[in-house]
Amino acid sequence: MSSTLTVVGLGSGNPDQLTVGIVKKLKKASSIYVRTKEHPVMSALDEWNLSIESFDAVYETHDSFPEVYNTIANQLIDKARAGEVGTEIVYAVPGHPMVAESTVQLLRE
């Protein structure tokens, strides 16, 4: 069994700049994970009553960013593999997912 894992960018911080496609993805997702809840768009996501889990605690348990990013990527892959077919996990990152996002690069590998 496995879920689909989709990565989306939350943009620069203005919720009005989220695309309609990203909003639809977030609202339809079976599970939503964010790299960090320390992002201005999180207030809008909270208003939509979306159930969101962050990886903020991972930062506190590791000594370096590469360890943090590897842990996040591995956890997401494990969650996707363990999920049911037809479900979608969304991983939302600050900014654009293809710009300076180490976790996304690791997931793509």
PDB file of C-alpha atoms in Angstrom:
ATOM      1  CA  MET A   1       0.000   0.000   0.000  1.00  0.00           C
ATOM      2  CA  SER A   2       1.124   3.573  -0.533  1.00  0.00           C
ATOM      3  CA  SER A   3      -0.162   7.105  -0.601  1.00  0.00           C
ATOM      4  CA  THR A   4       0.706   9.823  -3.054  1.00  0.00           C
ATOM      5  CA  LEU A   5       3.117  12.422  -1.676  1.00  0.00           C
ATOM      6  CA  THR A   6       2.690  15.916  -3.121  1.00  0.00           C
ATOM      7  CA  VAL A   7       4.900  18.884  -2.270  1.00  0.00           C
ATOM      8  CA  VAL A   8       3.507  22.422  -2.374  1.00  0.00           C
ATOM      9  CA  GLY A   9       4.975  25.831  -1.644  1.00  0.00           C
ATOM     10  CA  LEU A  10       3.303  28.246   0.753  1.00  0.00           C
ATOM     11  CA  GLY A  11       4.834  31.287  -0.911  1.00  0.00           C
ATOM     12  CA  SER A  12       6.345  34.319   0.708  1.00  0.00           C
ATOM     13  CA  GLY A  13       3.820  34.635   3.491  1.00  0.00           C
ATOM     14  CA  ASN A  14       0.738  36.390   2.140  1.00  0.00           C
ATOM     15  CA  PRO A  15      -2.177  33.910   2.180  1.00  0.00           C
ATOM     16  CA  ASP A  16      -3.828  35.853  -0.665  1.00  0.00           C
ATOM     17  CA  GLN A  17      -0.978  34.776  -2.940  1.00  0.00           C
ATOM     18  CA  LEU A  18      -1.665  31.034  -2.543  1.00  0.00           C
ATOM     19  CA  THR A  19      -2.899  29.590  -5.801  1.00  0.00           C
ATOM     20  CA  VAL A  20      -6.357  28.097  -6.089  1.00  0.00           C
ATOM     21  CA  GLY A  21      -4.681  24.783  -6.960  1.00  0.00           C
ATOM     22  CA  ILE A  22      -2.645  24.721  -3.752  1.00  0.00           C
ATOM     23  CA  VAL A  23      -5.682  25.605  -1.644  1.00  0.00           C
ATOM     24  CA  LYS A  24      -7.664  22.772  -3.288  1.00  0.00           C
ATOM     25  CA  LYS A  25      -4.778  20.338  -2.710  1.00  0.00           C
ATOM     26  CA  LEU A  26      -4.575  21.264   0.947  1.00  0.00           C
ATOM     27  CA  LYS A  27      -8.312  20.965   1.489  1.00  0.00           C
ATOM     28  CA  LYS A  28      -8.518  17.549  -0.233  1.00  0.00           C
ATOM     29  CA  ALA A  29      -5.412  16.017   1.380  1.00  0.00           C
ATOM     30  CA  SER A  30      -5.691  13.016   3.664  1.00  0.00           C
ATOM     31  CA  SER A  31      -2.750  14.335   5.699  1.00  0.00           C
ATOM     32  CA  ILE A  32      -0.906  17.647   5.677  1.00  0.00           C
ATOM     33  CA  TYR A  33       2.621  18.104   6.965  1.00  0.00           C
ATOM     34  CA  VAL A  34       4.526  21.361   7.103  1.00  0.00           C
ATOM     35  CA  ARG A  35       8.249  21.757   7.564  1.00  0.00           C
ATOM     36  CA  THR A  36       7.554  24.451  10.128  1.00  0.00           C
ATOM     37  CA  LYS A  37       4.556  26.242  11.582  1.00  0.00           C
ATOM     38  CA  GLU A  38       6.706  29.384  11.759  1.00  0.00           C
ATOM     39  CA  HIS A  39       5.226  30.872   8.590  1.00  0.00           C
ATOM     40  CA  PRO A  40       2.654  33.686   8.157  1.00  0.00           C
ATOM     41  CA  VAL A  41       0.362  31.522   5.972  1.00  0.00           C
ATOM     42  CA  MET A  42      -0.259  29.156   8.887  1.00  0.00           C
ATOM     43  CA  SER A  43      -2.904  31.517  10.322  1.00  0.00           C
ATOM     44  CA  ALA A  44      -4.962  31.120   7.128  1.00  0.00           C
ATOM     45  CA  LEU A  45      -4.561  27.339   7.203  1.00  0.00           C
ATOM     46  CA  ASP A  46      -5.763  27.347  10.809  1.00  0.00           C
ATOM     47  CA  GLU A  47      -8.832  29.381   9.779  1.00  0.00           C
ATOM     48  CA  TRP A  48      -9.698  26.645   7.266  1.00  0.00           C
ATOM     49  CA  ASN A  49      -9.654  24.117  10.132  1.00  0.00           C
ATOM     50  CA  LEU A  50      -7.125  21.916   8.382  1.00  0.00           C
ATOM     51  CA  SER A  51      -5.435  19.257  10.463  1.00  0.00           C
ATOM     52  CA  ILE A  52      -1.723  19.942  10.094  1.00  0.00           C
ATOM     53  CA  GLU A  53       1.345  18.332  11.604  1.00  0.00           C
ATOM     54  CA  SER A  54       4.673  20.135  11.636  1.00  0.00           C
ATOM     55  CA  PHE A  55       8.239  18.921  11.847  1.00  0.00           C
ATOM     56  CA  ASP A  56       9.234  21.695  14.262  1.00  0.00           C
ATOM     57  CA  ALA A  57      10.108  19.147  16.958  1.00  0.00           C
ATOM     58  CA  VAL A  58      12.651  17.510  14.634  1.00  0.00           C
ATOM     59  CA  TYR A  59      14.729  20.698  14.729  1.00  0.00           C
ATOM     60  CA  GLU A  60      15.035  20.341  18.501  1.00  0.00           C
ATOM     61  CA  THR A  61      16.226  16.731  18.394  1.00  0.00           C
ATOM     62  CA  HIS A  62      19.105  17.094  15.927  1.00  0.00           C
ATOM     63  CA  ASP A  63      22.334  19.084  15.937  1.00  0.00           C
ATOM     64  CA  SER A  64      22.542  20.009  12.255  1.00  0.00           C
ATOM     65  CA  PHE A  65      20.250  21.003   9.425  1.00  0.00           C
ATOM     66  CA  PRO A  66      21.324  18.059   7.221  1.00  0.00           C
ATOM     67  CA  GLU A  67      20.223  15.674   9.989  1.00  0.00           C
ATOM     68  CA  VAL A  68      16.914  17.521  10.321  1.00  0.00           C
ATOM     69  CA  TYR A  69      16.229  17.441   6.587  1.00  0.00           C
ATOM     70  CA  ASN A  70      17.163  13.760   6.260  1.00  0.00           C
ATOM     71  CA  THR A  71      14.864  12.876   9.149  1.00  0.00           C
ATOM     72  CA  ILE A  72      11.964  14.844   7.669  1.00  0.00           C
ATOM     73  CA  ALA A  73      12.415  13.283   4.219  1.00  0.00           C
ATOM     74  CA  ASN A  74      12.656   9.770   5.665  1.00  0.00           C
ATOM     75  CA  GLN A  75       9.557  10.260   7.822  1.00  0.00           C
ATOM     76  CA  LEU A  76       7.558  11.534   4.849  1.00  0.00           C
ATOM     77  CA  ILE A  77       8.633   8.598   2.694  1.00  0.00           C
ATOM     78  CA  ASP A  78       7.705   6.164   5.478  1.00  0.00           C
ATOM     79  CA  LYS A  79       4.299   7.809   5.910  1.00  0.00           C
ATOM     80  CA  ALA A  80       3.625   7.662   2.174  1.00  0.00           C
ATOM     81  CA  ARG A  81       4.647   4.006   1.966  1.00  0.00           C
ATOM     82  CA  ALA A  82       2.457   3.107   4.953  1.00  0.00           C
ATOM     83  CA  GLY A  83      -0.574   5.008   3.653  1.00  0.00           C
ATOM     84  CA  GLU A  84      -3.483   3.550   1.806  1.00  0.00           C
ATOM     85  CA  VAL A  85      -3.696   3.585  -1.973  1.00  0.00           C
ATOM     86  CA  GLY A  86      -5.726   6.544  -3.176  1.00  0.00           C
ATOM     87  CA  THR A  87      -4.872   8.799  -0.252  1.00  0.00           C
ATOM     88  CA  GLU A  88      -2.752  11.897  -0.645  1.00  0.00           C
ATOM     89  CA  ILE A  89      -0.195  13.309   1.738  1.00  0.00           C
ATOM     90  CA  VAL A  90       0.717  16.952   1.185  1.00  0.00           C
ATOM     91  CA  TYR A  91       4.021  18.354   2.385  1.00  0.00           C
ATOM     92  CA  ALA A  92       3.929  22.166   2.468  1.00  0.00           C
ATOM     93  CA  VAL A  93       7.114  24.207   2.637  1.00  0.00           C
ATOM     94  CA  PRO A  94       7.778  27.944   2.962  1.00  0.00           C
ATOM     95  CA  GLY A  95       8.414  29.753  -0.311  1.00  0.00           C
ATOM     96  CA  HIS A  96       8.744  27.718  -3.493  1.00  0.00           C
ATOM     97  CA  PRO A  97       9.449  23.995  -3.111  1.00  0.00           C
ATOM     98  CA  MET A  98      12.211  24.017  -5.725  1.00  0.00           C
ATOM     99  CA  VAL A  99      14.158  26.945  -4.271  1.00  0.00           C
ATOM    100  CA  ALA A 100      16.566  26.189  -1.419  1.00  0.00           C
ATOM    101  CA  GLU A 101      14.433  23.384   0.017  1.00  0.00           C
ATOM    102  CA  SER A 102      16.764  20.581   1.078  1.00  0.00           C
ATOM    103  CA  THR A 103      13.951  18.273   2.144  1.00  0.00           C
ATOM    104  CA  VAL A 104      12.373  18.482  -1.312  1.00  0.00           C
ATOM    105  CA  GLN A 105      15.718  17.704  -2.966  1.00  0.00           C
ATOM    106  CA  LEU A 106      16.079  14.646  -0.726  1.00  0.00           C
ATOM    107  CA  LEU A 107      12.556  13.499  -1.512  1.00  0.00           C
ATOM    108  CA  ARG A 108      13.210  13.812  -5.240  1.00  0.00           C
ATOM    109  CA  GLU A 109      16.309  11.622  -4.942  1.00  0.00           C
TER     110      GLU A 109
END
